[in-house]
Short mmCIF file of C-alpha atoms in Angstrom, two decimals:
data_model
loop_
_atom_site.label_atom_id
_atom_site.label_comp_id
_atom_site.label_asym_id
_atom_site.label_seq_id
_atom_site.Cartn_x
_atom_site.Cartn_y
_atom_site.Cartn_z
CA MET A 1280 -0.53 0.35 0.08
CA ALA A 1281 3.36 1.95 0.70
CA ASN A 1282 4.59 1.40 -2.50
CA VAL A 1283 1.56 2.44 -4.36
CA LYS A 1284 0.68 5.55 -2.38
CA ASN A 1285 3.95 6.67 -3.57
CA GLU A 1286 3.55 5.86 -6.56
CA ILE A 1287 0.90 8.28 -6.75
CA LYS A 1288 2.52 10.99 -4.90
CA GLU A 1289 4.82 11.25 -7.98
CA LYS A 1290 1.62 11.40 -10.78
CA LEU A 1291 0.20 13.76 -8.96
CA PHE A 1292 3.57 15.42 -8.65
CA GLU A 1293 3.98 15.72 -12.77
CA ALA A 1294 0.49 16.04 -13.14
CA LYS A 1295 1.29 19.32 -10.70
CA LYS A 1296 3.45 19.99 -14.25
CA ASP A 1297 1.55 19.09 -15.94
CA TYR A 1298 -1.38 21.44 -14.88
CA LYS A 1299 0.94 24.70 -15.33
CA GLU A 1300 1.66 23.36 -18.91
CA VAL A 1301 -1.90 23.38 -19.81
CA GLY A 1302 -1.76 27.01 -18.83
CA GLY A 1303 -3.59 26.41 -15.71
CA TRP A 1304 -6.67 28.49 -13.56
CA PRO A 1305 -7.74 30.02 -16.94
CA SER A 1306 -7.66 27.35 -18.86
CA PHE A 1307 -9.01 24.85 -16.37
CA LYS A 1308 -12.02 27.63 -16.14
CA SER A 1309 -12.88 27.29 -20.00
CA GLY A 1310 -12.09 23.83 -19.97
CA GLN A 1311 -9.43 23.52 -22.57
CA TRP A 1312 -7.65 21.28 -20.34
CA LEU A 1313 -9.39 18.62 -20.45
CA TRP A 1314 -9.01 17.48 -24.11
CA GLN A 1315 -4.94 18.79 -23.86
CA ILE A 1316 -5.26 16.35 -21.51
CA ILE A 1317 -7.25 13.32 -23.22
CA LYS A 1318 -5.17 13.38 -25.60
CA LYS A 1319 -1.47 14.10 -24.22
CA SER A 1320 -2.37 10.36 -22.36
CA PHE A 1321 -5.28 8.49 -24.01
CA SER A 1322 -3.42 7.09 -27.06
CA SER A 1323 -0.83 6.04 -24.48
CA TYR A 1324 -2.50 4.08 -21.57
CA TRP A 1325 -4.25 2.55 -25.12
CA ASN A 1326 -0.63 1.23 -26.96
CA ASN A 1327 -0.08 -0.29 -23.40
CA ALA A 1328 -2.96 -1.64 -22.47
CA ASN A 1329 -1.66 -5.94 -22.70
CA VAL A 1330 -4.45 -8.32 -21.64
CA GLU A 1331 -1.89 -10.97 -21.50
CA TYR A 1332 0.12 -9.11 -18.72
CA PHE A 1333 -3.08 -8.29 -16.97
CA GLU A 1334 -4.40 -12.22 -17.09
CA SER A 1335 -0.65 -13.02 -15.95
CA LYS A 1336 -1.05 -10.16 -12.57
CA TYR A 1337 -4.24 -11.21 -11.60
CA GLY A 1338 -3.27 -15.40 -11.75
CA THR A 1339 -7.03 -15.87 -14.60
CA LYS A 1340 -7.94 -15.36 -17.84
CA ASP A 1341 -12.07 -14.09 -16.91
CA THR A 1342 -12.74 -11.40 -18.45
CA GLU A 1343 -15.55 -10.20 -15.92
CA LYS A 1344 -12.77 -11.03 -12.71
CA LEU A 1345 -10.44 -9.16 -14.18
CA ALA A 1346 -12.50 -5.87 -15.00
CA LYS A 1347 -13.68 -5.77 -11.75
CA LYS A 1348 -10.31 -6.25 -10.32
CA LEU A 1349 -8.93 -3.29 -12.86
CA ILE A 1350 -11.85 -0.86 -11.06
CA SER A 1351 -10.90 -2.06 -8.45
CA VAL A 1352 -7.65 -0.90 -9.14
CA ALA A 1353 -8.79 2.09 -10.67
CA ALA A 1354 -11.49 2.71 -7.90
CA LYS A 1355 -8.14 2.30 -5.13
CA ASN A 1356 -6.32 4.72 -6.63
CA ALA A 1357 -8.04 7.95 -6.72
CA ALA A 1358 -9.45 6.78 -3.36
CA ILE A 1359 -5.73 7.38 -2.66
CA LEU A 1360 -5.38 10.28 -4.55
CA GLY A 1361 -8.44 12.35 -3.23
CA GLY A 1362 -6.96 11.38 0.87
CA ILE A 1363 -3.41 12.69 -0.18
CA THR A 1364 -5.20 15.85 -2.21
CA GLY A 1365 -7.52 16.21 0.74
CA ALA A 1366 -3.89 16.08 3.07
CA ALA A 1367 -1.97 18.15 1.02
CA ILE A 1368 -5.10 21.15 0.63
CA SER A 1369 -5.93 21.27 4.35
CA THR A 1370 -2.60 21.27 6.10
CA ASP A 1371 -2.39 24.81 3.24
CA GLU A 1372 -5.89 25.47 5.11
CA ILE A 1373 -4.12 25.25 9.13
CA VAL A 1374 -0.99 27.21 7.50
CA ALA A 1375 -3.02 29.89 6.95
CA ILE A 1376 -5.46 30.14 9.71
CA ALA A 1377 -1.28 29.59 12.14
CA THR A 1378 -0.23 32.58 10.73
CA GLY A 1379 -3.60 34.71 10.76
CA GLY A 1380 -3.58 34.26 7.12
CA GLU A 1381 -0.02 37.16 7.16
CA GLY A 1382 -2.68 39.11 8.12
CA GLY A 1383 -3.37 38.70 4.20
CA VAL A 1384 -0.10 39.07 2.41
CA GLY A 1385 0.12 34.94 1.93
CA LEU A 1386 -4.47 35.05 1.39
CA PRO A 1387 -3.21 34.98 -2.78
CA ALA A 1388 -0.61 31.95 -2.19
CA ASN A 1389 -2.56 29.56 -0.65
CA ILE A 1390 -5.33 30.80 -2.65
CA ALA A 1391 -2.85 29.32 -5.82
CA ILE A 1392 -1.65 26.27 -3.79
CA ALA A 1393 -4.95 24.76 -3.91
CA ALA A 1394 -6.32 25.79 -7.22
CA THR A 1395 -3.12 23.68 -8.34
CA GLY A 1396 -3.87 20.94 -6.02
CA ILE A 1397 -7.33 20.83 -7.04
CA GLY A 1398 -6.33 20.73 -11.07
CA ALA A 1399 -3.74 18.31 -10.79
CA GLU A 1400 -6.18 16.36 -8.28
CA ALA A 1401 -8.57 16.22 -11.74
CA ILE A 1402 -6.09 15.68 -14.40
CA LEU A 1403 -4.81 13.00 -12.67
CA LEU A 1404 -8.12 11.16 -11.57
CA ILE A 1405 -8.83 12.60 -15.61
CA ARG A 1406 -5.90 9.87 -16.26
CA PHE A 1407 -6.96 7.20 -14.27
CA GLN A 1408 -10.20 7.21 -15.50
CA LEU A 1409 -8.58 6.64 -19.03
CA GLN A 1410 -6.11 4.29 -18.08
CA LEU A 1411 -9.49 2.32 -17.35
CA VAL A 1412 -11.90 2.94 -20.03
CA ALA A 1413 -7.61 1.73 -22.31
CA ASN A 1414 -7.69 -1.23 -20.70
CA LEU A 1415 -11.47 -2.26 -20.16
CA GLY A 1416 -11.78 -1.20 -24.15
CA LYS A 1417 -8.32 -3.91 -24.67
CA LEU A 1418 -9.76 -6.43 -22.56
CA TYR A 1419 -13.02 -6.86 -24.46
CA GLY A 1420 -11.89 -6.16 -27.43
CA VAL A 1421 -13.48 -2.80 -28.42
CA PRO A 1422 -11.72 -0.96 -30.79
CA LEU A 1423 -11.02 2.26 -29.50
CA ASP A 1424 -9.76 5.74 -31.81
CA ALA A 1425 -6.46 6.13 -29.37
CA THR A 1426 -6.03 9.47 -31.86
#
């Protein structure tokens, strides 16, 4: 579990970089970020999805069991992500309260930290979902256009 949590922390760090690359908060407000993330991520997930790997990793060739396992893993990863992001934003809020918001001077920084955290979480959550769609598509033999 600790290993999974560390992997998600690393992915969240990368998602923070992507948040800035897609244009930050203005891109999120306009919705432009979503298509950029889909284009950047989905084809990679589709090309890397491998039914034989899933069968070997989870010890079954039963499509339904594999699908349930893939969904379960994606759900657990999303829950861990939510916990990590929630803890980070809560820490930011506690610091703001403890320092009295630095008399209002630190408020823009606190808002920026929260926005980046929320944006990075959204990016990574979308990636988890895209990966699940790619994995399930390959598992069920559904042809998806990943371009």
